[in-house]
Coordinates of C-alpha atoms (C1' of nucleotides) in Angstrom, one line a residue:
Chain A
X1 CA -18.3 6.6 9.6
X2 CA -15.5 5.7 11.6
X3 CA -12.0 5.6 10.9
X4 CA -10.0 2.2 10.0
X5 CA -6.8 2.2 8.9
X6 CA -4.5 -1.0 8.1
X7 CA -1.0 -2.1 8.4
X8 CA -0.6 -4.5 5.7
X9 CA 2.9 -6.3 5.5
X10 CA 4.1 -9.3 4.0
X11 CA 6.3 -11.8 6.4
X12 CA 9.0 -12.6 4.7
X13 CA 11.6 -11.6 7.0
X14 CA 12.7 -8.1 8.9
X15 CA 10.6 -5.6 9.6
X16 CA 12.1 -2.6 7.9
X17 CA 11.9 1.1 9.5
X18 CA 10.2 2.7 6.4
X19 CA 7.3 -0.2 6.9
X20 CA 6.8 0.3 10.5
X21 CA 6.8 3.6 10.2
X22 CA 3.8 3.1 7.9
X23 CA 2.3 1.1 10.9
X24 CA 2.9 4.2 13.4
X25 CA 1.6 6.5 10.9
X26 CA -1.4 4.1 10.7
X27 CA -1.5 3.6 14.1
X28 CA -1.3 7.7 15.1
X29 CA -4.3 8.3 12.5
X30 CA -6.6 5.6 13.7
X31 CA -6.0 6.7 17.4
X32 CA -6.1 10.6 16.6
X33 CA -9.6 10.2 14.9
X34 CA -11.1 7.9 17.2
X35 CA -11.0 5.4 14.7
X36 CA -9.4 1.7 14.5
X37 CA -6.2 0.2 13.4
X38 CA -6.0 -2.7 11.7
X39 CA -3.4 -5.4 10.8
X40 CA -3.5 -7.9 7.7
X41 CA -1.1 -10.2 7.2
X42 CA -0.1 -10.7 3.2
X43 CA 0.6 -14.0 3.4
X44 CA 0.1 -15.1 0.2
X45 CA 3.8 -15.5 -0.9
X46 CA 3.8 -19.1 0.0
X47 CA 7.7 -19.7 -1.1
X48 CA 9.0 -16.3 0.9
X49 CA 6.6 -16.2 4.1
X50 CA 7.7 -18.0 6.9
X51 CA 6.8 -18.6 10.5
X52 CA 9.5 -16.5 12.2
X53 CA 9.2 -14.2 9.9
X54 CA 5.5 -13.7 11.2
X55 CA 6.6 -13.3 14.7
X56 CA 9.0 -10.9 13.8
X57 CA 6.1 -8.6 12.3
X58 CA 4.2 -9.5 15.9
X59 CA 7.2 -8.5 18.2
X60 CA 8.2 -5.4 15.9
X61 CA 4.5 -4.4 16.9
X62 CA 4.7 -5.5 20.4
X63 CA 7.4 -3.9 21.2
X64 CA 6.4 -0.8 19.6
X65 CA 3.0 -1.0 21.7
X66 CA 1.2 -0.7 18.3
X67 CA -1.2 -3.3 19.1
X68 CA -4.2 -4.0 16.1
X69 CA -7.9 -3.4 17.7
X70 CA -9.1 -6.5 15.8
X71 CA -7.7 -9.8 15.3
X72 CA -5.0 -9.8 12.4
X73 CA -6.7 -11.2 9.1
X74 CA -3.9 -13.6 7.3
X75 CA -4.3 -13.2 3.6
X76 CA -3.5 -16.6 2.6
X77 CA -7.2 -17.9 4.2
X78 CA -9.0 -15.4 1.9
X79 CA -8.1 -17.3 -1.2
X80 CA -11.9 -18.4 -1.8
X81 CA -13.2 -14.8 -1.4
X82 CA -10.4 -13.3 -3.9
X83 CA -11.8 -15.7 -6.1
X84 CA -15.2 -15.3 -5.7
X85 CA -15.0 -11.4 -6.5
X86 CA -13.2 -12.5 -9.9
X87 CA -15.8 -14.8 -11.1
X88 CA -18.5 -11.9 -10.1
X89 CA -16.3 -9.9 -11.9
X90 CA -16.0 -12.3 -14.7
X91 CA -20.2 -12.0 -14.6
X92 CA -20.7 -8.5 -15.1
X93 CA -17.8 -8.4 -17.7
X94 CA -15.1 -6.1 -15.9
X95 CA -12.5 -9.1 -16.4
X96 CA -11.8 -11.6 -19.0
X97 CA -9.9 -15.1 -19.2
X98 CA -6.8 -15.1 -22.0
X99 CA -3.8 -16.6 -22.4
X100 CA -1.9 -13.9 -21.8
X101 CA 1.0 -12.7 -24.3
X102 CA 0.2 -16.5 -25.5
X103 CA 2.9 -17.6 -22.9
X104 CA 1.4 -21.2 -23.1
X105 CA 0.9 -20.7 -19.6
X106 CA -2.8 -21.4 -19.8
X107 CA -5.4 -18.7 -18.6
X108 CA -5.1 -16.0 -16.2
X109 CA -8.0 -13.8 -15.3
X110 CA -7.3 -10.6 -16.7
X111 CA -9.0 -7.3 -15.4
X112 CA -10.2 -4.6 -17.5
X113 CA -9.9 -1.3 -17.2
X114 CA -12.6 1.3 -17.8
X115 CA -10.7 3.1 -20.6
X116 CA -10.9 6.6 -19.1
X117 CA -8.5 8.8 -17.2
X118 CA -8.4 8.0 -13.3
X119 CA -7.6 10.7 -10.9
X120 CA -7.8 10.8 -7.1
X121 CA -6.7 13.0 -4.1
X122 CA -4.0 11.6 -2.2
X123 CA -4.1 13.7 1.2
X124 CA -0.4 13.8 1.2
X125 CA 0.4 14.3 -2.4
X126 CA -2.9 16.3 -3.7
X127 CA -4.5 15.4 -7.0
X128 CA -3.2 12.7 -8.7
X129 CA -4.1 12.0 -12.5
X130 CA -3.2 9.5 -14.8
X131 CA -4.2 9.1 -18.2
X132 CA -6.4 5.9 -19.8
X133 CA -3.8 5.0 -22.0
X134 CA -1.3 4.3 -19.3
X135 CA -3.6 2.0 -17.5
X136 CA -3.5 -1.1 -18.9
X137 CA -5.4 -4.4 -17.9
X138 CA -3.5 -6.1 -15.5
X139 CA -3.6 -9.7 -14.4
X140 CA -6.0 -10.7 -11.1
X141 CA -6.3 -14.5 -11.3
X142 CA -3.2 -16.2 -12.5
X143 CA -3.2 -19.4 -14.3
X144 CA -2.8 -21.5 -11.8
X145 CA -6.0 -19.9 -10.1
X146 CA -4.2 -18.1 -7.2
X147 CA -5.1 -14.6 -6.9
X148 CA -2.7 -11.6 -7.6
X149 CA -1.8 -9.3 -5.1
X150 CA -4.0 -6.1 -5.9
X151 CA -7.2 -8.3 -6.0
X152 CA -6.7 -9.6 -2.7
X153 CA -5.6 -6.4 -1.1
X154 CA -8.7 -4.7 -2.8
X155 CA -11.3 -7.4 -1.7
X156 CA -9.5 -7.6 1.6
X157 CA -9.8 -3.9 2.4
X158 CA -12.8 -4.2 1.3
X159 CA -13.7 -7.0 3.7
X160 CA -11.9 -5.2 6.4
X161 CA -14.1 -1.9 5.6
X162 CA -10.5 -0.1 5.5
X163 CA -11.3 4.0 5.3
X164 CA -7.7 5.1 4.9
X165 CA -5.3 3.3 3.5
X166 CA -1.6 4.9 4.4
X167 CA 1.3 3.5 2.8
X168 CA 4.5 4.0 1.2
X169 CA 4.5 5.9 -2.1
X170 CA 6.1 3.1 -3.9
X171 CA 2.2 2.5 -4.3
X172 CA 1.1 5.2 -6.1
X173 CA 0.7 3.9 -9.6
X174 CA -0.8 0.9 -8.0
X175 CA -3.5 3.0 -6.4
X176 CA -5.2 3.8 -9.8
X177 CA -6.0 0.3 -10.3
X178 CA -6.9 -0.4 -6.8
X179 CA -9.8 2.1 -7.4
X180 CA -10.8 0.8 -11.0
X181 CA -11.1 -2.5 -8.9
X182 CA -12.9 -0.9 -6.1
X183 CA -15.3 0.2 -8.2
X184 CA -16.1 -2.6 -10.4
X185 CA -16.6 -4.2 -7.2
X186 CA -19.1 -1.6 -5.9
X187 CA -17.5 -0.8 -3.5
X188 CA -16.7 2.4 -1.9
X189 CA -13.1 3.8 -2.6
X190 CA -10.8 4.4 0.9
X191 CA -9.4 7.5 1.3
X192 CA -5.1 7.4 0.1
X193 CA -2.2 8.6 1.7
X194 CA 1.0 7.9 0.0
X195 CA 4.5 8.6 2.7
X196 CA 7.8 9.2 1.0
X197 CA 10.3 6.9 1.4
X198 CA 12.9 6.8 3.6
X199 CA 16.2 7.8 2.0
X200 CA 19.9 7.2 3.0
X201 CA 22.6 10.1 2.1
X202 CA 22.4 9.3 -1.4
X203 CA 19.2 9.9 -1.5
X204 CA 18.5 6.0 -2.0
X205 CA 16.1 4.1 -0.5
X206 CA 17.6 3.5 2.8
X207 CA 18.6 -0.5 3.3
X208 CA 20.6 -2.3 5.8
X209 CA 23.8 -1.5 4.0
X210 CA 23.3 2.0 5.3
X211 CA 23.4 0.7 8.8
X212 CA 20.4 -0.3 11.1
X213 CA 17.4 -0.7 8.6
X214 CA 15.6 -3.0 10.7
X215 CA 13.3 -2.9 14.1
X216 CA 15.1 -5.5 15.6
X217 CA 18.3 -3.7 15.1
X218 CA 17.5 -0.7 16.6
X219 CA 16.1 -3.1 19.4
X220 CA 19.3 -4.8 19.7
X221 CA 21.1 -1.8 20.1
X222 CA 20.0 -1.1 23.3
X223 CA 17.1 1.6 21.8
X224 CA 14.1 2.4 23.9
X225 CA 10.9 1.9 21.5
X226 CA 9.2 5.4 23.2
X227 CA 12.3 7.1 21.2
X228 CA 12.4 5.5 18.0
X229 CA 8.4 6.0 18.1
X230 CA 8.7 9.4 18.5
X231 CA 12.2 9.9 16.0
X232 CA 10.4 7.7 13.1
X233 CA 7.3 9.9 13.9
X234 CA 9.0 12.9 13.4
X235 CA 10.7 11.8 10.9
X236 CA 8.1 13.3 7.9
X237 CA 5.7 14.5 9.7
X238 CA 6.1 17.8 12.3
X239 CA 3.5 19.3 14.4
X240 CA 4.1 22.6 13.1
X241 CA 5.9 24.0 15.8
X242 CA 9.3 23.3 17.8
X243 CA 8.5 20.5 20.1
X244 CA 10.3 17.5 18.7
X245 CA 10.1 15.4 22.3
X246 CA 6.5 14.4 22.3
X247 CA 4.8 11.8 23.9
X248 CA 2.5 9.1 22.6
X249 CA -0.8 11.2 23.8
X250 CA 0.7 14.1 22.5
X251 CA 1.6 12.3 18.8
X252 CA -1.9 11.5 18.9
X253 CA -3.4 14.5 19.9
X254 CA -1.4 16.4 17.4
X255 CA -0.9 13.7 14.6
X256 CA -2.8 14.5 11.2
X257 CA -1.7 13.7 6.9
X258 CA -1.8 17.2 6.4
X259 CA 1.1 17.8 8.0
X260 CA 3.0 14.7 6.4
X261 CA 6.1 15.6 4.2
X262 CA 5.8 15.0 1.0
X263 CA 9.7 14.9 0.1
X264 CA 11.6 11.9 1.7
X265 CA 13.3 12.2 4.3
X266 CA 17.1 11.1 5.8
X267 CA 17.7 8.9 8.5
X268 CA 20.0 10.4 10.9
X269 CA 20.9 7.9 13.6
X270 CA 22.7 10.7 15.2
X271 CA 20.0 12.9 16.5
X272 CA 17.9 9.0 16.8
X273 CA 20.7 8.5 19.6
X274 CA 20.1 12.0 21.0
X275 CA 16.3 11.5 21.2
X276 CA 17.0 7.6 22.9
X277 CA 18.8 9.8 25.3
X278 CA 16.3 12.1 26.4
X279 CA 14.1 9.1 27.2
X280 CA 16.8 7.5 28.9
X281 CA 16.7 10.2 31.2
X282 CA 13.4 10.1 32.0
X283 CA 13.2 6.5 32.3
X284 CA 12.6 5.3 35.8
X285 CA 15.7 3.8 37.4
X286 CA 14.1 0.3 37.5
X287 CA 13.8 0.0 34.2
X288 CA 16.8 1.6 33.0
X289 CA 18.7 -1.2 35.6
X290 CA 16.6 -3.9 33.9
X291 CA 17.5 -3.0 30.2
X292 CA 21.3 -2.9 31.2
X293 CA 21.0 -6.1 33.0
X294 CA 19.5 -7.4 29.6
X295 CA 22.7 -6.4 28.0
X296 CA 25.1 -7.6 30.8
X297 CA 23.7 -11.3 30.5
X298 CA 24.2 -11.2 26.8
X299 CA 27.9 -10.3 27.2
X300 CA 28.5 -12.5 30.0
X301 CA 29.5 -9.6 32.1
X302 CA 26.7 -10.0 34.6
X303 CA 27.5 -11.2 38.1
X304 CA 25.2 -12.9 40.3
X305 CA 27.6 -12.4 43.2
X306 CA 27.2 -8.9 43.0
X307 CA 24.3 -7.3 45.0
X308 CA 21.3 -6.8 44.1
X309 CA 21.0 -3.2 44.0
X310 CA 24.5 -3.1 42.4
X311 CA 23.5 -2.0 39.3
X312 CA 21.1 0.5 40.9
X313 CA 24.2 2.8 42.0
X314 CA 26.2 1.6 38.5
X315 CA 23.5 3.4 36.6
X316 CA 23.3 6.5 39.4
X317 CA 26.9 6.9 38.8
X318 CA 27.1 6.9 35.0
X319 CA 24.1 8.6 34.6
X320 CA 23.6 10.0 31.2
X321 CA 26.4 8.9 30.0
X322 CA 24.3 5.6 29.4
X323 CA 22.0 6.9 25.7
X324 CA 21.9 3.4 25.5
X325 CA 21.0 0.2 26.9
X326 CA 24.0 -0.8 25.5
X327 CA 26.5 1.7 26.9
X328 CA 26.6 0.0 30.0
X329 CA 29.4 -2.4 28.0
X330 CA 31.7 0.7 27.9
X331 CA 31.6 0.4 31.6
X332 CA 32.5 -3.3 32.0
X333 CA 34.7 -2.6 34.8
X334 CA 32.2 -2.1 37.0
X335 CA 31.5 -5.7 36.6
X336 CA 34.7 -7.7 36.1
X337 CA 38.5 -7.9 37.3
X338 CA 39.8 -8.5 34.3
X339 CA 39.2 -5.0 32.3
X340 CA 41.3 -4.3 29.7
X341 CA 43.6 -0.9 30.1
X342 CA 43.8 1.4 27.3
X343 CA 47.2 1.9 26.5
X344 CA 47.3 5.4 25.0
X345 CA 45.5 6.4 28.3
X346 CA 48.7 4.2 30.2
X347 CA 51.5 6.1 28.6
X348 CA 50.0 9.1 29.3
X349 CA 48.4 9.1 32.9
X350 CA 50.9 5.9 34.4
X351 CA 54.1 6.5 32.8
X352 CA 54.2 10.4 33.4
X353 CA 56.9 11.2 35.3
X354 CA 56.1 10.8 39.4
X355 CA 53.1 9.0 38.4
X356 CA 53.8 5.8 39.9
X357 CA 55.1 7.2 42.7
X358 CA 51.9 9.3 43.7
X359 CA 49.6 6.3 42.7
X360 CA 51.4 4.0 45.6
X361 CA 51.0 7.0 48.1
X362 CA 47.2 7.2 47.2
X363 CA 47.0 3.4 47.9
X364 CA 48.8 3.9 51.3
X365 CA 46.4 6.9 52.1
X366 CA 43.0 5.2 50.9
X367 CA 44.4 1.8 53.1
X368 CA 44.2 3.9 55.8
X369 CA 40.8 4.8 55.2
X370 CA 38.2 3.4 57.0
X371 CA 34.9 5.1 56.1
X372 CA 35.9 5.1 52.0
X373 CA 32.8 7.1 50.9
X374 CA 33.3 9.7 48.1
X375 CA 33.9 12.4 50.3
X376 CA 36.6 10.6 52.0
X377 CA 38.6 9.6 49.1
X378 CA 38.3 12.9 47.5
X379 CA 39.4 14.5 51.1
X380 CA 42.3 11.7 50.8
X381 CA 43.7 12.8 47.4
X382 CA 43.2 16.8 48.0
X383 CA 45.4 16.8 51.2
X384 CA 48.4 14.5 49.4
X385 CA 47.8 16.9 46.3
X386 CA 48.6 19.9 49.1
X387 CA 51.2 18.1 50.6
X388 CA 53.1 16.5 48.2
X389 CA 52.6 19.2 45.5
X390 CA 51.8 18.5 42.0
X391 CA 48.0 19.0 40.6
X392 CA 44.9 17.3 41.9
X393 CA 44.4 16.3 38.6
X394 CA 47.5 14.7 38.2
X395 CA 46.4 12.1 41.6
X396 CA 43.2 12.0 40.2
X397 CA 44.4 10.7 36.6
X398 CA 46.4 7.5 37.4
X399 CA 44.3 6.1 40.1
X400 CA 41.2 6.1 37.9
X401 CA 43.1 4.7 35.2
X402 CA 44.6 1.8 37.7
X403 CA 40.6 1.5 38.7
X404 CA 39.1 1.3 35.3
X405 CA 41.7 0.9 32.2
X406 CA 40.5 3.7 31.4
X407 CA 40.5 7.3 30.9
X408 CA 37.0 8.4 30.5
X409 CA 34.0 7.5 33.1
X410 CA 32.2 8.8 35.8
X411 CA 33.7 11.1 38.4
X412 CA 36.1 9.3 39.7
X413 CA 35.5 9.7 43.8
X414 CA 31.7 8.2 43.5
X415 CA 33.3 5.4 40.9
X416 CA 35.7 4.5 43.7
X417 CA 32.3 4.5 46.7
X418 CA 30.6 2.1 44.3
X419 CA 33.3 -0.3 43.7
X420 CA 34.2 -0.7 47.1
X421 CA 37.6 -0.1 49.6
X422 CA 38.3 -4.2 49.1
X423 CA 37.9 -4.2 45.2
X424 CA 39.8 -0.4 45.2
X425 CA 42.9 -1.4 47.1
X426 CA 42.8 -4.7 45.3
X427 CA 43.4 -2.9 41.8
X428 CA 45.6 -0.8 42.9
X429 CA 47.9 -2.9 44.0
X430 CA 47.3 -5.4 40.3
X431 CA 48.2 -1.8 38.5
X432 CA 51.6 -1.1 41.0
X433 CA 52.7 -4.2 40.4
X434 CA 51.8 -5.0 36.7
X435 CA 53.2 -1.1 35.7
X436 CA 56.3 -0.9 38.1
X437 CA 59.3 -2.1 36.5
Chain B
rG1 C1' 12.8 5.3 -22.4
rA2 C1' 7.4 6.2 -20.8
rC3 C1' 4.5 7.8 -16.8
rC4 C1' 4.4 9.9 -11.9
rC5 C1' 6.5 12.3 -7.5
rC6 C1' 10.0 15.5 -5.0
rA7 C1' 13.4 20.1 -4.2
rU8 C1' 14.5 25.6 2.8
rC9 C1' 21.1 25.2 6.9
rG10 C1' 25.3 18.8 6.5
rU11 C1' 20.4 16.2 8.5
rC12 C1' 15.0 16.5 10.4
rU13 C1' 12.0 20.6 9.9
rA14 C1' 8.9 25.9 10.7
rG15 C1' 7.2 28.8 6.8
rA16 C1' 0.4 28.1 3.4
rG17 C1' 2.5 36.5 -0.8
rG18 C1' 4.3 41.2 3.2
rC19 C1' 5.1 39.1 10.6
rC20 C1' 11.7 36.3 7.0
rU21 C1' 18.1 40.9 7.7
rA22 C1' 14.2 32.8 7.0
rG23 C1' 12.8 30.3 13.2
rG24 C1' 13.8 25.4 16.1
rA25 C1' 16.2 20.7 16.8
rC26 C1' 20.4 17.2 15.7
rC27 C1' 25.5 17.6 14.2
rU28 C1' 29.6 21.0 14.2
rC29 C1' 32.8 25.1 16.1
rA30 C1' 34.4 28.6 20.2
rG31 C1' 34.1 29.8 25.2
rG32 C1' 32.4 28.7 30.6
rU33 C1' 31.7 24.9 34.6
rU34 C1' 34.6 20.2 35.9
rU35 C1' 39.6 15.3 38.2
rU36 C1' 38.5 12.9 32.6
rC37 C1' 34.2 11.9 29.8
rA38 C1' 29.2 13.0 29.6
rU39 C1' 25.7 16.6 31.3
rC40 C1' 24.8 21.7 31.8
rC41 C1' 25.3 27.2 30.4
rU42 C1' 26.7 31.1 26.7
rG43 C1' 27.8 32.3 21.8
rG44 C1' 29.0 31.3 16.5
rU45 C1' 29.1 29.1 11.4
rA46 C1' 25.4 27.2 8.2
rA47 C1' 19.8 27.0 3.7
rC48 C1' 15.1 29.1 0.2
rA49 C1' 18.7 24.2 -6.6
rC50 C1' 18.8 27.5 -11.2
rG51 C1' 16.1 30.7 -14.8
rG52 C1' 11.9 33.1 -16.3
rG53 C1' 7.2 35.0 -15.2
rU54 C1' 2.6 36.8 -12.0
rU55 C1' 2.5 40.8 -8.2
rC56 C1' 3.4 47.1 -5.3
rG57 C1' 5.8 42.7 -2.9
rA58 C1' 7.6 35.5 -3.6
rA59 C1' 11.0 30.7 0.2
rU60 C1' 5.7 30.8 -0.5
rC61 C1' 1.7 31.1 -7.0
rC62 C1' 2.8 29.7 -12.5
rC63 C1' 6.2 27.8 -16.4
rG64 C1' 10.8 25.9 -17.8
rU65 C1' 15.7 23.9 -16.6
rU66 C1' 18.7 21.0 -13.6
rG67 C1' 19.2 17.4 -10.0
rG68 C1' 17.1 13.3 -7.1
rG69 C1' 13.5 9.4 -6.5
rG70 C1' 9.5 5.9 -7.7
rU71 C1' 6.7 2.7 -11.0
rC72 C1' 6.6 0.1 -15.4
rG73 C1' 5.9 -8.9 -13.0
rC74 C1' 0.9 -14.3 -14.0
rC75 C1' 6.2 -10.4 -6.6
rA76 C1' 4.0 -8.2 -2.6

RNA sequence: GACCCCAUCGUCUAGAGGCCUAGGACCUCAGGUUUUCAUCCUGGUAACACGGGUUCGAAUCCCGUUGGGGUCGCCA
């Protein structure tokens, strides 16, 4: 029998990082056995679920590249089969119609439980029990003849011949009525895998208070989806050695529930920024330009008058200093006149005694350059250094300040070949002039 | 409260009775390289929650304690 597993979530709005790591966890299972992975949409919340809140689920998965091998199945048009397994249910006498707790509601469909302990092996958590006396009846049908959540899911995965069902542990209790119903309905029982939550430093569930909680944050940010794949793999599940950088074929290749946690586990957006790094590395300078261009538009720093292949030598310049689409921002002078100066970095680096005074003979010197490649300008500065006295870092320091505002960047000879003699002198002479008394 | 789950460095984890004076990664600290930052290199700090058993031997098995968490809807 083959392998189908299902990612099951309700569109009501964001796609939080503890559910879609449920999907990759799905995902990873159904592509390491061979097997299929499946999406259902729980749609039945009519007042919560929402158009654009189905999309988001869509472009969480999308992006992700955790695409379903069969069409998604939307809950909501399944209503006459939910129903149908209730009356059959009704038939053979494993549920009955009261008005429950005499709420004057009317009748809901009540089913009933076999009166005897349940138990089943979760392959995460081991052997689960739980006694008959703790497993109550429980509503399937409500009174106004809409079905209840665990009846659809139970028919649905039924329907949907789901094999493993792989979701968050917030489920567990549920699971032992999911079986009694699986049962009744003669049906065979999936196999369970319950993950851990996903905690925040309190050991709370982690939420959007505790910073991104949501795919299209981490998105936003500037992430690559290759790292937050491979961080929200990791993070509960280990292949049992020290790799931690893994790609997809080798998540699936080495991907099984065994090995899934069964405590919960931290986010650390620290080491999720490390791990976006490493991909940024290894992310092919195209694409690397195209995600920074993304960011540019957005912040109005992009610059159609620039060339083309600009932002090519940007990115060769900064390098890895970019672990994020959106570091490119902290590099905005690359793409405007108007970037601010940092002032601490000013009274240090402009105001030091001579400062001024060896920035205006580094302007004379680099006006008198004409080829202005790195090696030039570095040649430049070295012999005034040697000349005039003083360090080399002390000439290096103000004119990268007058250049970019600031005091941090990329070396500071290949920043000065990528913006250009013109645009150089130009600021060089703004700094003079605005800094000079 | 009842029921259930969980417990190794700050964090993610390796560890399935001797290979553990507990390994790796992130973070952090100290050096080195360097015009700054980042990268890179070297080195360091840092953990088996506690108490009982079982055993020749326990991070690993059992019990208890403590501490966390989850579930107790005609929500999903």
């Amino acid at each position: 029998m083959t392998v189908r597993t299902r990612f099951a979530p309700s569109p009501t709005g964001q796609v939080h990082i503890g559910n879609i790591r449920a999907a990759i966890y799905n995902w990873l299972f159904a592509r390491h056995t061979g097997g299929k992975f499946l999406l259902r949409i729980e749609d039945t919340d009519r007042a919560r679920s929402t158009p654009a809140a189905l999309q988001t689920v869509l472009d969480a998965l999308a992006w992700l590249d955790l695409q379903p091998d069969e069409p998604p199945l939307y809950q909501s048009t399944r209503t006459a089969a939910h129903l149908a397994a209730a009356e059959e249910l009704l038939r053979r006498g494993c549920a009955y119609r009261t008005d429950k707790g005499g709420t004057g509601q009317g009748e809901c469909v009540l089913f009933r439980m076999p009166g005897t302990d349940l138990s089943f092996h979760d392959e995460i958590k081991g052997d689960l029990v739980k006694q008959a006396a703790d497993l109550p009846d429980f509503v399937i049908v409500r009174s106004d003849s809409t079905p209840v959540f665990h009846l659809a899911n139970v028919v649905d995965d039924i329907a949907m011949q789901v094999t493993h069902v792989i979701r968050g542990d917030d489920h567990v209790a549920n699971t032992f009525r999911h079986i009694a119903l699986f049962r009744a309905l003669g049906a065979p029982v999936p196999k369970y895998a319950h993950l851990p939550m996903i905690v925040n430093a309190q050991g709370k569930p982690y939420s959007k208070r505790d910073g991104a909680a949501y795919v299209g944050d981490f998105r936003a940010q500037g992430y690559l989806p290759a790292a937050l794949l491979n961080y929200l793999a990791l993070l509960g599940w280990s292949p049992g050695d020290d790799r931690e950088v893994l790609s997809r074929a080798e998540l699936i290749r080495l991907f099984t529930l065994a090995r899934v946690q069964s405590s919960p586990a931290q986010m650390d957006p620290v080491k999720l920024q490390w791990m976006n790094g490493e991909y940024m590395r290894a992310l092919p300078p195209a694409a690397r330009a195209a995600g920074c261009r993304d960011v540019l538009q957005a912040r109005g720093l992009w610059n159609d008058a620039l060339p083309a292949e600009y932002l090519g030598r940007v990115l060769d310049v900064l390098q890895e200093r970019v672990k994020l689409f959106t570091d490119i921002a902290t590099a905005a002078y690359f793409f405007t006149e108007d970037y601010p100066y940092d002032e601490a970095v000013v009274q240090k680096r402009l105001r030091a005694p001579g400062a001024l005074e060896r920035l205006a003979a580094a302007r004379s010197a680099y006006a008198a350059l004409t080829d202005f490649s790195a090696r030039s300008t570095e040649q430049a500065l070295r012999d005034l250094a040697a000349a005039r006295g003083a360090s080399f870092g002390d000439w290096v320091h103000p004119v990268r300040v007058a250049v970019s505002g600031t005091a941090i960047g990329p070396s500071l000879f290949h920043l000065l070949e990528v913006l250009g003699r013109h645009r150089v002198l130009q600021r060089l002479d703004k700094t003079l002039a605005r800094f000079t008394a």
